[in-house]
GROMACS .gro file of C-alpha atoms in nm:
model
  217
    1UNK     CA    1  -0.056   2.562   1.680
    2UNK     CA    2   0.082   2.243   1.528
    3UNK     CA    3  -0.212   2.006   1.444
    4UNK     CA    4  -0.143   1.592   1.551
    5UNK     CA    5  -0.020   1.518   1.235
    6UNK     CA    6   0.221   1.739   1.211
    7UNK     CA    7   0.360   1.653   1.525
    8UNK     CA    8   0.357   1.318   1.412
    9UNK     CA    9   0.504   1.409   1.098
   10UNK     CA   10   0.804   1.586   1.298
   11UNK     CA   11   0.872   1.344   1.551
   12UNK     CA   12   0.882   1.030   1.360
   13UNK     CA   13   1.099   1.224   1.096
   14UNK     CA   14   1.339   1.246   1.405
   15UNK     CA   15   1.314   0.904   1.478
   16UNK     CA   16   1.336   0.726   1.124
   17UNK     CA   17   1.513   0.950   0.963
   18UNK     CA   18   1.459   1.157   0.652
   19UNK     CA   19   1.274   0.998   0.383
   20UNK     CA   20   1.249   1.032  -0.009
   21UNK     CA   21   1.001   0.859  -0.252
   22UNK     CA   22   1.133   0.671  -0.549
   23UNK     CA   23   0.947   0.438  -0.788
   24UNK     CA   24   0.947   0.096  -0.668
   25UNK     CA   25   0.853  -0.085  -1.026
   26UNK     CA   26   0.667   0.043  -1.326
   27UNK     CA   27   0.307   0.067  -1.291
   28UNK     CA   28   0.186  -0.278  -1.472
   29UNK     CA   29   0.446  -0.501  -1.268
   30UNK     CA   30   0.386  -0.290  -0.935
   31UNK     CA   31  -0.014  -0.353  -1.017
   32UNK     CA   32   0.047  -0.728  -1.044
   33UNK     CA   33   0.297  -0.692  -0.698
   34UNK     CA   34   0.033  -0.538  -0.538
   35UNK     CA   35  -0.206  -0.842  -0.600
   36UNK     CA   36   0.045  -1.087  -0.442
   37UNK     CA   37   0.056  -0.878  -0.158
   38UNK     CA   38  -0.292  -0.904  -0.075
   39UNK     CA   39  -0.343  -1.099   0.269
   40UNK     CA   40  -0.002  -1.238   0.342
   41UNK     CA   41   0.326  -1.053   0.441
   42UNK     CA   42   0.607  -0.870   0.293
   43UNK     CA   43   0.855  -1.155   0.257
   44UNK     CA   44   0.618  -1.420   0.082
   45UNK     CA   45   0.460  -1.142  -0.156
   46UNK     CA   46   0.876  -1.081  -0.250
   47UNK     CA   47   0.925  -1.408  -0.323
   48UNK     CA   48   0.612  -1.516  -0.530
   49UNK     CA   49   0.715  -1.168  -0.705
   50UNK     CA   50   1.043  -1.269  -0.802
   51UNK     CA   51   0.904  -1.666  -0.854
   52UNK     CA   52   0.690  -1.503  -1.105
   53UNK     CA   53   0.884  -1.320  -1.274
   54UNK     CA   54   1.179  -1.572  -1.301
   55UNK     CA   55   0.960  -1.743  -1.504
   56UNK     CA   56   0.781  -1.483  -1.729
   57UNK     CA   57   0.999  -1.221  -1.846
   58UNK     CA   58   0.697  -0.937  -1.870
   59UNK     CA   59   0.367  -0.904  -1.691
   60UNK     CA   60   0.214  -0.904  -2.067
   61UNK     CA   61   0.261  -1.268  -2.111
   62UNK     CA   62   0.064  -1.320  -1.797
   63UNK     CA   63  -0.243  -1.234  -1.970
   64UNK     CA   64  -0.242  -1.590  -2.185
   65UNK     CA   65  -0.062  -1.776  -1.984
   66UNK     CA   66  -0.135  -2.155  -1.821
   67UNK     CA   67  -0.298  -2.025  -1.528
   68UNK     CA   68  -0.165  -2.309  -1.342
   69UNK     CA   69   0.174  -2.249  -1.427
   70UNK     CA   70   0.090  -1.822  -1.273
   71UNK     CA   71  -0.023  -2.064  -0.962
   72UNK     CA   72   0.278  -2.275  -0.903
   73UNK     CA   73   0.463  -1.963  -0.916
   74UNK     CA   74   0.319  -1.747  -0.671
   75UNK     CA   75   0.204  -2.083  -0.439
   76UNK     CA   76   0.455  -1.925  -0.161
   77UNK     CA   77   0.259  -1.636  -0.113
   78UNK     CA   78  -0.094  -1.800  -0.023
   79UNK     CA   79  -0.427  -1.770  -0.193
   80UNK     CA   80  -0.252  -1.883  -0.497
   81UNK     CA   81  -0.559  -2.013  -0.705
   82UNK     CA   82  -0.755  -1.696  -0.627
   83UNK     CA   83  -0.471  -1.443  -0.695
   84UNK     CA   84  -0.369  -1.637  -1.034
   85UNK     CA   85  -0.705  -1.566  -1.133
   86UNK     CA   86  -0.729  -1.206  -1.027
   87UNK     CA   87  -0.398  -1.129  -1.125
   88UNK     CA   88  -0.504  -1.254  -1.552
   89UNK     CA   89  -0.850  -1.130  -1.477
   90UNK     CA   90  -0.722  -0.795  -1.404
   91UNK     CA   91  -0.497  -0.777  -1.702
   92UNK     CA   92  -0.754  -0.916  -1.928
   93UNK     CA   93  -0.970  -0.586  -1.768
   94UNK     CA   94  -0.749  -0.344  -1.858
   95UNK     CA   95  -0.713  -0.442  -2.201
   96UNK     CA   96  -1.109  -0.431  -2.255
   97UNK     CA   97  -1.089  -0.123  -2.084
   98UNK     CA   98  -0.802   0.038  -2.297
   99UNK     CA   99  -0.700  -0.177  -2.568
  100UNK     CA  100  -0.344  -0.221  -2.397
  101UNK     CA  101  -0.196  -0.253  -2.084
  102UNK     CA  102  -0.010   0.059  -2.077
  103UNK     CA  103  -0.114   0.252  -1.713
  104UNK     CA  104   0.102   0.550  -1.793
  105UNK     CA  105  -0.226   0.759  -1.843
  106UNK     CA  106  -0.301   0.699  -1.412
  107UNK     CA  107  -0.025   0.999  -1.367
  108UNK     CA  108  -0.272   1.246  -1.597
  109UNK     CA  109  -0.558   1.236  -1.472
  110UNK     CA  110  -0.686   1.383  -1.149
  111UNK     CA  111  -0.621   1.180  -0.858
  112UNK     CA  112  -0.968   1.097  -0.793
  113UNK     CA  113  -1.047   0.941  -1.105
  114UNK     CA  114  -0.727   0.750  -1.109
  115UNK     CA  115  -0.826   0.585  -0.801
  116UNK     CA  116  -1.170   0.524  -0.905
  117UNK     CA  117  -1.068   0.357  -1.276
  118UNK     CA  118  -0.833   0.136  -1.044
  119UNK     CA  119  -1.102   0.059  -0.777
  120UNK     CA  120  -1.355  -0.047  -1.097
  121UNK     CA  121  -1.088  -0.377  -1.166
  122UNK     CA  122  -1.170  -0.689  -1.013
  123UNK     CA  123  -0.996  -0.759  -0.716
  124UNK     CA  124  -0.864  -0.393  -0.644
  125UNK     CA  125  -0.978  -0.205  -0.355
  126UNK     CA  126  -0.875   0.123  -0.180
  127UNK     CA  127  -0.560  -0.004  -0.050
  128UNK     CA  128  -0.437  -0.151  -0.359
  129UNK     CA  129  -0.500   0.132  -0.576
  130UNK     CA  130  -0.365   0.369  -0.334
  131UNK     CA  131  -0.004   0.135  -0.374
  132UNK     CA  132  -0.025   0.159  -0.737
  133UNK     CA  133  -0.073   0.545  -0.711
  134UNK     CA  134   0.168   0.621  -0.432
  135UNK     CA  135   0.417   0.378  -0.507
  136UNK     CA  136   0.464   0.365  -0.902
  137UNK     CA  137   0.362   0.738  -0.959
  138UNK     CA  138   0.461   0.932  -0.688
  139UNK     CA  139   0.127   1.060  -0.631
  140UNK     CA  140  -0.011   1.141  -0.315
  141UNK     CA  141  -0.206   0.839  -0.230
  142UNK     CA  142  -0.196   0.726   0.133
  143UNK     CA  143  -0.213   0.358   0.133
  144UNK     CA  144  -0.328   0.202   0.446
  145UNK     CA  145  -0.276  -0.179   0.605
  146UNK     CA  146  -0.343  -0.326   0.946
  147UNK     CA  147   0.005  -0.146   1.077
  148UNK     CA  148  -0.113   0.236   0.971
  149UNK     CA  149  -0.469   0.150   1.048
  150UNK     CA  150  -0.371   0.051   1.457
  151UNK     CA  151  -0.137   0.325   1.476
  152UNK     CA  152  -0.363   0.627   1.395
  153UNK     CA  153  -0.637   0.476   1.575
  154UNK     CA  154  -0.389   0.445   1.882
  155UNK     CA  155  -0.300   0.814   1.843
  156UNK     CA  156  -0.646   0.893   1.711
  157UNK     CA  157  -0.549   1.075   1.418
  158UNK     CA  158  -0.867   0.833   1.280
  159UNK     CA  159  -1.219   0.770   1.479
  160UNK     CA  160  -1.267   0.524   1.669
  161UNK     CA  161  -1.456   0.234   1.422
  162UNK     CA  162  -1.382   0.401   1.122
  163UNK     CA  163  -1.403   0.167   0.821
  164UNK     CA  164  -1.027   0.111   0.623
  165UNK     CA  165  -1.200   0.273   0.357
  166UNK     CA  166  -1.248   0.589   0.510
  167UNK     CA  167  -0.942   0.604   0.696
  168UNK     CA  168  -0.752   0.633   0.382
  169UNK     CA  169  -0.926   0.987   0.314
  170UNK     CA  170  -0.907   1.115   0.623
  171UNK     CA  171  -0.531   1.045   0.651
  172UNK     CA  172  -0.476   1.161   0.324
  173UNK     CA  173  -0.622   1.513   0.443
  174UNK     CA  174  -0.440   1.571   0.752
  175UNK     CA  175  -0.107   1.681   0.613
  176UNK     CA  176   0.001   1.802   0.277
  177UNK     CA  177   0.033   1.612   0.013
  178UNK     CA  178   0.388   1.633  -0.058
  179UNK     CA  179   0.423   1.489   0.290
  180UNK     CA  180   0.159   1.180   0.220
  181UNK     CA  181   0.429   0.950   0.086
  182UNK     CA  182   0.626   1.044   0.409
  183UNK     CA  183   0.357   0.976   0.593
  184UNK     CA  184   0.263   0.652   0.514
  185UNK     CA  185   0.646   0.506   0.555
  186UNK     CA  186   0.659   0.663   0.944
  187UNK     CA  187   0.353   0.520   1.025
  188UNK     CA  188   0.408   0.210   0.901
  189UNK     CA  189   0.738   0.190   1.036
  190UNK     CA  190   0.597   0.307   1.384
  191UNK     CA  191   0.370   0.017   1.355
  192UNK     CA  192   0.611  -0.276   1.216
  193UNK     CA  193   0.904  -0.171   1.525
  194UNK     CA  194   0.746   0.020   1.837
  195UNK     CA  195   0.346  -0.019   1.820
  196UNK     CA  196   0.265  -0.353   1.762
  197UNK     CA  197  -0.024  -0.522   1.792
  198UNK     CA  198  -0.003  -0.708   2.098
  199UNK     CA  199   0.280  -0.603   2.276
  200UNK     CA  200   0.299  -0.202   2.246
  201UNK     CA  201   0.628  -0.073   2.338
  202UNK     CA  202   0.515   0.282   2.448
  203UNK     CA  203   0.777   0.355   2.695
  204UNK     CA  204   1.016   0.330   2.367
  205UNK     CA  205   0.760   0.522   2.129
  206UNK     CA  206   0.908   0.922   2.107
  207UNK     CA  207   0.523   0.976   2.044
  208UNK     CA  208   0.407   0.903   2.414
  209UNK     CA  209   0.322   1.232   2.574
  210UNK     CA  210   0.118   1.254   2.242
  211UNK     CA  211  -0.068   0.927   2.230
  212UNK     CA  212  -0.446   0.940   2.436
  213UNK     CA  213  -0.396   0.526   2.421
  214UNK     CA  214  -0.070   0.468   2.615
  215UNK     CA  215  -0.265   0.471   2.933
  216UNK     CA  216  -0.470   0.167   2.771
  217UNK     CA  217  -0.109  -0.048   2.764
   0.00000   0.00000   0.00000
């Protein structure tokens, strides 16, 4: 018998489409990305992104930089004078920590203690470090936002009240991990069209007859 997931897994594959993970940036500019995503949405984190980097041509010339010039920059995406600070005092971290800021070494070691050495910089929490992994390395890392944490609730592929912290390792253990990266894009994409926030739109969602919340909308 097919387990929720799985069912998940199928359906949505139906409904978005066949999916294949590529790397996004290289680790040290998808790190810094990652950052500027933090609390604010998609299209503002893209622009401060490509603000910053209009301006300095490599994430190692952050690491000196007039932090009020890294603020101007990235003012679009919000929090500026906290992430401007986060994003050098996570560089200067890594350096202390390995004498450069190459993060090619993440993709060696097991996936636990490449989650945990990213977890131990300022400023980088499950989520974050799961973005790094999933989307720079390829490895299977199931990053989770507001979107993927409402929609397994809904379906309750999650327990009701877990933390976001936990809900990344139980997601991460419900299907195999050469399906986590496909995963995370179905859910999230479930989340960003068909079951929103607010508004569900269950009679739309090909997941209804499998979804103990639909009666709740």
């Amino acid at each position: 018998m097919k387990s929720l997931a799985t069912i998940v897994l199928d359906k949505l594959s139906l409904k978005f489409g066949e999916v294949a993970w590529k790397p996004r940036l290289e680790p040290l500019p998808e790190l810094v990305y990652t950052i500027l995503s933090q609390n604010t949405s998609d299209k503002n984190s893209e622009r401060a992104f490509k603000n910053l980097t209009s301006v300095f041509k490599n994430m190692e010339s952050l690491v000196k930089a007039d932090r009020n010039v890294i603020e101007k920059c990235i003012k679009v995406g919000g929090l500026a004078a906290i992430k401007s600070a986060r994003i050098q005092n996570v560089l200067q971290a890594i350096i202390r920590l390995r004498g450069n800021l190459d993060l090619s070494f993440l993709s060696d070691i097991p996936l636990e203690n490449a989650k945990a050495w990213l977890k131990n910089l300022p400023g980088i929490g499950p989520k974050s470090a799961a973005v790094i992994l999933c989307f720079s390395f390829g490895r299977p890392a199931m990053p989770v936002d507001t979107h993927i944490y409402r929609v397994a609730s809904r379906l309750g592929l999650i327990p009701n009240k877990a933390s976001f912290q936990a809900a990344h390792d139980i997601l991460e253990n419900l299907v195999l991990r050469k399906e986590i990266f496909r995963f995370h894009v179905y859910l999230i994409q479930l989340g960003r069209t068909i079951c929103k926030a607010q508004k569900p739109l269950c009679s739309s969602c090909i997941l209804q007859n499998d979804c103990p919340s639909r009666k709740n909308f």
